[in-house]
């Protein structure tokens, strides 16, 4: 059994996951779809209220499961360095791995939450593609599967995860695939400041927070991004704002294609999954010069992608 914990800005969820029947340490044969969530618990996130005691909350959340588990794998928001996790939105560091090793007395793996979701999506897609090929009985066709994929989540912020050559991209200081901080074009003449210190980042233009902030100025009242999409698209300035945001995501995708060569972008998150927004992005990407075009697909793995991706990653790479 593996314990997986998703540490997000809004909620923290933990699951006891059975990996029996999943091939060990064998990337080619293991199937993420064989992981089974046996138990699950959730609490409100403490990242902005009591971060310093995070490890105590995580142990408490997993009470009764520890005896059955061989590993704890964390999908965590922020910049996952070797020794420290930098909780960017809380502007605070924690030596989380060392804290959890001593609290859980089990091996600990920590990866970024969007990276975990990316790994889940890649693993599921690869497995489904392989099965489709086995069924199709067309062995003369070139069956080489895609070994790269980029996952973008457009939600409160914009996050990402990248797979290159079949491997999840990670780095020593943990600041890789933070796709929200890639700078992109936008409609306004003026630079838009991002909280990271640079200007014109995708997150500052097209995240749920950014859309809500700009719409609130236009409408002269506080609205959420959800309300913008549900009630205000008929207002021409709001329609322009959403159009600029979808152009910014299209520009981000073109930049990603030029850097990674990926042919597949999974676009998720509460904002990224809105039909009209997806359609705009699809239409704009289809008009890019051919070498920048990618297939944009919705996520397959649902709400538990972070948990399952983290568990599967630990299962494959910690043996
Ligand atoms: P998280 O970022 O933790 O995944 P949520 O999934 O609740 O949080 O999404 C947060 C952002 O997404 C908010 O800006 C919210 O207004 C926006 N959002 C949520 N649902 C929708 C929706 N159906 N349409 C457009 N925006 C949405
Ligand atoms: Zn930024």
Coordinates of C-alpha atoms and ligand atoms in Angstrom, one line a residue:
X1 CA 0.0 0.0 0.0
X2 CA 1.1 3.5 -0.7
X3 CA -0.1 6.7 1.0
X4 CA -0.5 9.6 -1.4
X5 CA -1.2 13.1 -0.2
X6 CA -2.1 16.1 -2.3
X7 CA -1.1 19.3 -0.6
X8 CA -2.9 22.2 -2.4
X9 CA -3.7 25.8 -1.6
X10 CA -7.4 25.1 -1.1
X11 CA -7.5 21.5 0.3
X12 CA -5.2 18.7 1.4
X13 CA -6.4 15.2 0.5
X14 CA -4.8 11.9 1.5
X15 CA -5.5 8.4 0.1
X16 CA -4.4 4.9 1.0
X17 CA -3.8 3.3 -2.4
X18 CA -3.4 -0.4 -3.2
X19 CA -0.7 -1.2 -5.7
X20 CA -1.1 -4.9 -5.6
X21 CA -1.2 -6.2 -9.2
X22 CA 0.8 -3.3 -10.5
X23 CA 4.2 -4.3 -11.9
X24 CA 7.0 -3.1 -9.7
X25 CA 9.8 -0.9 -11.0
X26 CA 8.9 -1.7 -14.5
X27 CA 7.8 1.4 -16.3
X28 CA 6.8 -0.4 -19.5
X29 CA 4.4 -2.9 -17.9
X30 CA 3.0 -1.1 -14.9
X31 CA -0.5 0.2 -15.4
X32 CA -1.7 3.3 -13.5
X33 CA -5.2 2.2 -14.1
X34 CA -4.6 -0.8 -11.7
X35 CA -4.0 1.5 -8.7
X36 CA -7.0 1.4 -6.4
X37 CA -7.9 4.1 -3.8
X38 CA -8.9 2.2 -0.7
X39 CA -9.5 5.0 1.7
X40 CA -9.5 8.8 1.3
X41 CA -9.7 11.8 3.7
X42 CA -9.7 15.6 3.1
X43 CA -9.1 18.7 5.2
X44 CA -9.0 22.4 4.4
X45 CA -5.5 23.5 3.4
X46 CA -3.3 24.9 6.2
X47 CA -0.7 26.4 3.8
X48 CA -1.9 29.9 4.4
X49 CA -2.9 29.4 8.1
X50 CA -0.5 27.1 9.8
X51 CA 2.2 26.0 7.4
X52 CA 4.8 25.6 10.0
X53 CA 2.9 22.6 11.5
X54 CA 2.1 21.0 8.1
X55 CA 3.8 17.7 8.8
X56 CA 1.7 17.2 12.0
X57 CA -1.5 17.7 10.0
X58 CA -0.4 15.2 7.4
X59 CA 0.4 12.5 10.0
X60 CA -2.9 13.1 11.7
X61 CA -4.7 12.8 8.3
X62 CA -3.2 9.4 7.8
X63 CA -3.9 8.0 11.3
X64 CA -4.6 4.2 11.1
X65 CA -3.0 3.8 7.7
X66 CA 0.7 3.9 8.5
X67 CA 1.1 0.2 9.5
X68 CA -0.2 -0.9 6.1
X69 CA 1.9 1.5 4.0
X70 CA 5.4 1.0 2.6
X71 CA 5.8 4.5 1.2
X72 CA 4.4 8.1 1.4
X73 CA 4.3 10.1 -1.8
X74 CA 3.4 13.8 -1.8
X75 CA 2.0 15.8 -4.7
X76 CA 2.7 19.3 -3.4
X77 CA 2.1 22.8 -4.6
X78 CA 5.1 25.1 -5.1
X79 CA 8.8 24.7 -6.0
X80 CA 10.1 21.3 -4.9
X81 CA 13.8 21.6 -4.3
X82 CA 16.0 18.7 -3.1
X83 CA 15.9 19.8 0.6
X84 CA 13.3 22.5 0.7
X85 CA 9.8 23.0 -0.6
X86 CA 9.2 26.7 -1.4
X87 CA 5.5 27.4 -0.9
X88 CA 5.5 30.2 -3.5
X89 CA 2.0 31.6 -2.7
X90 CA 2.8 31.6 1.1
X91 CA 6.3 32.9 0.4
X92 CA 7.8 30.4 2.9
X93 CA 10.1 27.4 2.8
X94 CA 9.9 24.1 4.7
X95 CA 12.4 21.2 4.8
X96 CA 9.3 19.0 4.2
X97 CA 11.1 15.8 3.1
X98 CA 13.2 15.6 6.3
X99 CA 10.2 16.5 8.5
X100 CA 8.0 13.8 6.9
X101 CA 10.7 11.2 7.1
X102 CA 11.0 11.7 10.8
X103 CA 7.2 12.0 11.3
X104 CA 6.1 9.0 9.2
X105 CA 9.2 6.8 9.6
X106 CA 8.6 5.7 6.0
X107 CA 10.4 6.5 2.7
X108 CA 9.1 9.9 1.3
X109 CA 8.8 11.0 -2.3
X110 CA 7.7 14.6 -3.1
X111 CA 6.9 15.9 -6.5
X112 CA 5.1 19.0 -7.7
X113 CA 1.2 18.6 -7.8
X114 CA 1.0 19.5 -11.5
X115 CA 3.9 17.2 -12.3
X116 CA 2.0 14.4 -10.5
X117 CA -1.1 15.1 -12.6
X118 CA 1.1 15.2 -15.7
X119 CA 2.6 11.8 -14.8
X120 CA -0.9 10.4 -14.2
X121 CA -2.1 11.7 -17.6
X122 CA 0.9 10.5 -19.5
X123 CA 0.8 7.0 -17.8
X124 CA -2.9 6.6 -18.5
X125 CA -2.6 7.8 -22.1
X126 CA 0.3 5.6 -22.8
X127 CA -1.5 2.6 -21.5
X128 CA -4.7 3.3 -23.4
X129 CA -2.8 3.9 -26.6
X130 CA -0.8 0.6 -26.1
X131 CA -4.1 -1.3 -25.5
X132 CA -5.7 0.3 -28.6
X133 CA -2.7 -0.8 -30.7
X134 CA -2.8 -4.3 -29.3
X135 CA -6.4 -4.5 -30.2
X136 CA -6.0 -3.1 -33.7
X137 CA -3.9 -5.9 -35.1
X138 CA -2.2 -3.6 -37.5
X139 CA 1.4 -4.4 -36.7
X140 CA 2.7 -2.9 -40.0
X141 CA 1.7 0.6 -38.9
X142 CA 4.3 2.7 -37.1
X143 CA 3.3 2.2 -33.5
X144 CA 5.9 4.4 -31.9
X145 CA 4.1 6.1 -29.0
X146 CA 4.6 9.7 -28.0
X147 CA 7.3 9.9 -25.4
X148 CA 6.6 13.5 -24.5
X149 CA 3.5 15.3 -23.2
X150 CA 2.9 18.6 -21.5
X151 CA 0.1 19.1 -18.9
X152 CA -1.2 22.7 -18.3
X153 CA -3.7 23.5 -15.5
X154 CA -5.4 26.8 -15.7
X155 CA -7.2 27.3 -12.4
X156 CA -6.5 29.8 -9.5
X157 CA -3.0 30.0 -11.0
X158 CA -1.4 28.3 -14.0
X159 CA 0.8 25.2 -13.4
X160 CA 2.3 22.5 -15.5
X161 CA 4.2 19.3 -15.8
X162 CA 6.4 18.0 -18.6
X163 CA 7.3 14.5 -19.8
X164 CA 10.3 14.2 -22.1
X165 CA 11.8 11.0 -23.5
X166 CA 9.3 9.1 -21.3
X167 CA 10.6 10.7 -18.1
X168 CA 9.0 13.3 -15.8
X169 CA 11.1 16.5 -16.0
X170 CA 12.4 17.5 -12.6
X171 CA 15.3 19.7 -11.6
X172 CA 17.5 20.5 -8.6
X173 CA 15.9 23.7 -7.5
X174 CA 12.4 22.6 -8.4
X175 CA 11.6 25.5 -10.7
X176 CA 11.0 23.8 -14.0
X177 CA 7.7 23.4 -15.9
X178 CA 6.3 26.3 -13.9
X179 CA 4.5 27.2 -17.1
X180 CA 2.5 30.0 -15.5
X181 CA 5.7 32.0 -15.4
X182 CA 6.4 31.8 -19.1
X183 CA 6.0 35.3 -20.6
X184 CA 3.5 35.6 -23.4
X185 CA 1.8 38.2 -25.6
X186 CA -1.4 39.9 -24.6
X187 CA -3.8 42.5 -25.9
X188 CA -3.0 45.5 -23.6
X189 CA -0.2 48.0 -24.5
X190 CA 0.9 48.0 -20.9
X191 CA 2.9 45.4 -19.1
X192 CA 1.1 43.3 -16.6
X193 CA 3.0 42.6 -13.4
X194 CA 3.2 39.0 -12.1
X195 CA 3.7 38.2 -8.4
X196 CA 6.9 36.3 -9.4
X197 CA 8.7 39.6 -10.1
X198 CA 8.5 39.5 -13.9
X199 CA 5.9 40.9 -16.3
X200 CA 3.5 39.4 -18.8
X201 CA 3.6 35.9 -17.4
X202 CA 0.7 33.7 -18.6
X203 CA -0.5 33.4 -14.9
X204 CA -0.8 37.2 -14.7
X205 CA -3.0 37.3 -17.8
X206 CA -5.0 34.2 -18.1
X207 CA -5.3 32.5 -14.7
X208 CA -8.6 32.4 -12.9
X209 CA -7.3 35.0 -10.5
X210 CA -6.1 37.3 -13.3
X211 CA -9.3 37.0 -15.2
X212 CA -11.4 37.8 -12.1
X213 CA -9.1 40.7 -11.2
X214 CA -9.3 42.4 -14.6
X215 CA -13.1 41.7 -15.0
X216 CA -13.7 43.2 -11.5
X217 CA -12.1 46.5 -12.7
X218 CA -14.2 46.5 -16.0
X219 CA -17.4 45.7 -14.2
X220 CA -16.6 47.9 -11.2
X221 CA -17.5 45.2 -8.7
X222 CA -15.8 42.1 -7.4
X223 CA -16.6 39.0 -9.5
X224 CA -15.0 35.5 -9.5
X225 CA -13.7 33.9 -12.7
X226 CA -16.6 31.5 -12.6
X227 CA -19.1 34.4 -12.5
X228 CA -17.2 36.0 -15.5
X229 CA -17.8 32.9 -17.6
X230 CA -21.3 32.2 -16.4
X231 CA -22.8 35.7 -16.5
X232 CA -20.7 38.4 -18.3
X233 CA -19.5 37.0 -21.6
X234 CA -22.0 39.2 -23.4
X235 CA -20.3 42.3 -22.2
X236 CA -18.0 43.3 -25.0
X237 CA -15.0 44.3 -22.8
X238 CA -15.3 41.0 -20.9
X239 CA -15.5 39.1 -24.2
X240 CA -12.3 40.9 -25.2
X241 CA -10.7 40.0 -21.9
X242 CA -11.5 36.3 -22.3
X243 CA -10.3 36.5 -25.9
X244 CA -6.9 38.0 -24.7
X245 CA -6.6 35.2 -22.1
X246 CA -7.2 32.5 -24.7
X247 CA -4.6 34.2 -26.9
X248 CA -2.2 34.1 -24.0
X249 CA -2.7 30.4 -23.5
X250 CA -2.3 29.8 -27.3
X251 CA 1.0 31.8 -27.1
X252 CA 2.1 29.7 -24.1
X253 CA 1.4 26.5 -26.0
X254 CA 3.4 27.7 -29.1
X255 CA 6.3 28.5 -26.7
X256 CA 6.0 25.1 -25.1
X257 CA 6.0 23.4 -28.5
X258 CA 9.2 25.2 -29.6
X259 CA 11.0 24.2 -26.4
X260 CA 9.8 20.6 -25.9
X261 CA 8.6 19.4 -29.3
X262 CA 5.6 17.8 -27.6
X263 CA 2.7 16.8 -29.8
X264 CA 0.3 16.5 -27.0
X265 CA -0.9 19.1 -24.5
X266 CA -3.4 18.1 -21.8
X267 CA -5.3 21.2 -20.8
X268 CA -7.0 21.0 -17.5
X269 CA -8.0 23.0 -14.4
X270 CA -11.3 24.6 -13.7
X271 CA -10.8 27.5 -16.1
X272 CA -8.9 25.4 -18.7
X273 CA -11.8 23.0 -18.8
X274 CA -14.5 25.6 -19.6
X275 CA -15.9 24.6 -23.1
X276 CA -15.9 28.1 -24.6
X277 CA -12.3 28.8 -23.4
X278 CA -11.1 25.5 -24.7
X279 CA -12.8 26.1 -28.0
X280 CA -11.1 29.5 -28.4
X281 CA -7.7 28.0 -27.6
X282 CA -8.2 25.1 -30.0
X283 CA -9.2 27.5 -32.8
X284 CA -6.2 29.8 -32.2
X285 CA -3.7 26.9 -32.0
X286 CA -5.1 25.5 -35.2
X287 CA -4.1 28.8 -36.9
X288 CA -0.5 28.7 -35.7
X289 CA 2.2 27.9 -38.3
X290 CA 2.2 24.1 -38.6
X291 CA 5.3 23.4 -36.6
X292 CA 3.7 25.0 -33.5
X293 CA 0.5 23.0 -33.7
X294 CA -0.2 20.4 -31.1
X295 CA -3.2 18.1 -30.1
X296 CA -5.0 19.6 -27.2
X297 CA -6.8 17.0 -25.1
X298 CA -8.8 17.1 -21.9
X299 CA -7.6 15.3 -18.8
X300 CA -8.6 11.6 -18.5
X301 CA -7.8 11.0 -14.8
X302 CA -10.4 13.1 -13.0
X303 CA -10.1 14.7 -9.6
X304 CA -7.7 12.2 -8.2
X305 CA -5.0 12.6 -10.8
X306 CA -2.5 14.3 -8.4
X307 CA -2.9 11.4 -5.8
X308 CA -2.7 8.6 -8.4
X309 CA 0.2 10.3 -10.3
X310 CA 2.2 10.7 -7.1
X311 CA 1.5 7.1 -6.0
X312 CA 2.4 5.7 -9.4
X313 CA 5.6 7.7 -9.6
X314 CA 6.7 6.5 -6.2
X315 CA 5.7 3.0 -7.0
X316 CA 7.8 3.0 -10.2
X317 CA 10.9 5.0 -9.0
X318 CA 11.4 4.1 -5.4
X319 CA 12.1 0.4 -5.7
Ligands
LIG1 P1 -7.9 25.2 -7.5 O1 -7.1 26.3 -8.1 O2 -7.5 25.0 -6.1 O3 -8.0 24.0 -8.4 P2 -10.7 25.8 -8.1 O4 -10.8 24.5 -8.9 O5 -11.8 26.0 -7.1 O6 -9.4 25.9 -7.3 O7 -10.7 27.0 -9.1 C1 -10.3 28.2 -8.8 C2 -10.5 29.2 -10.0 O8 -11.2 28.6 -11.1 C3 -11.2 30.4 -9.5 O9 -10.7 31.5 -10.2 C4 -12.6 30.1 -10.0 O10 -13.4 31.2 -10.1 C5 -12.4 29.4 -11.3 N1 -13.5 28.5 -11.7 C6 -14.0 27.5 -11.0 N2 -15.0 26.9 -11.7 C7 -15.1 27.6 -12.8 C8 -16.0 27.5 -13.9 N3 -17.0 26.5 -14.0 N4 -15.9 28.3 -14.9 C9 -14.9 29.3 -14.9 N5 -14.1 29.4 -13.9 C10 -14.2 28.6 -12.9
LIG2 ZN1 5.3 35.1 -13.1

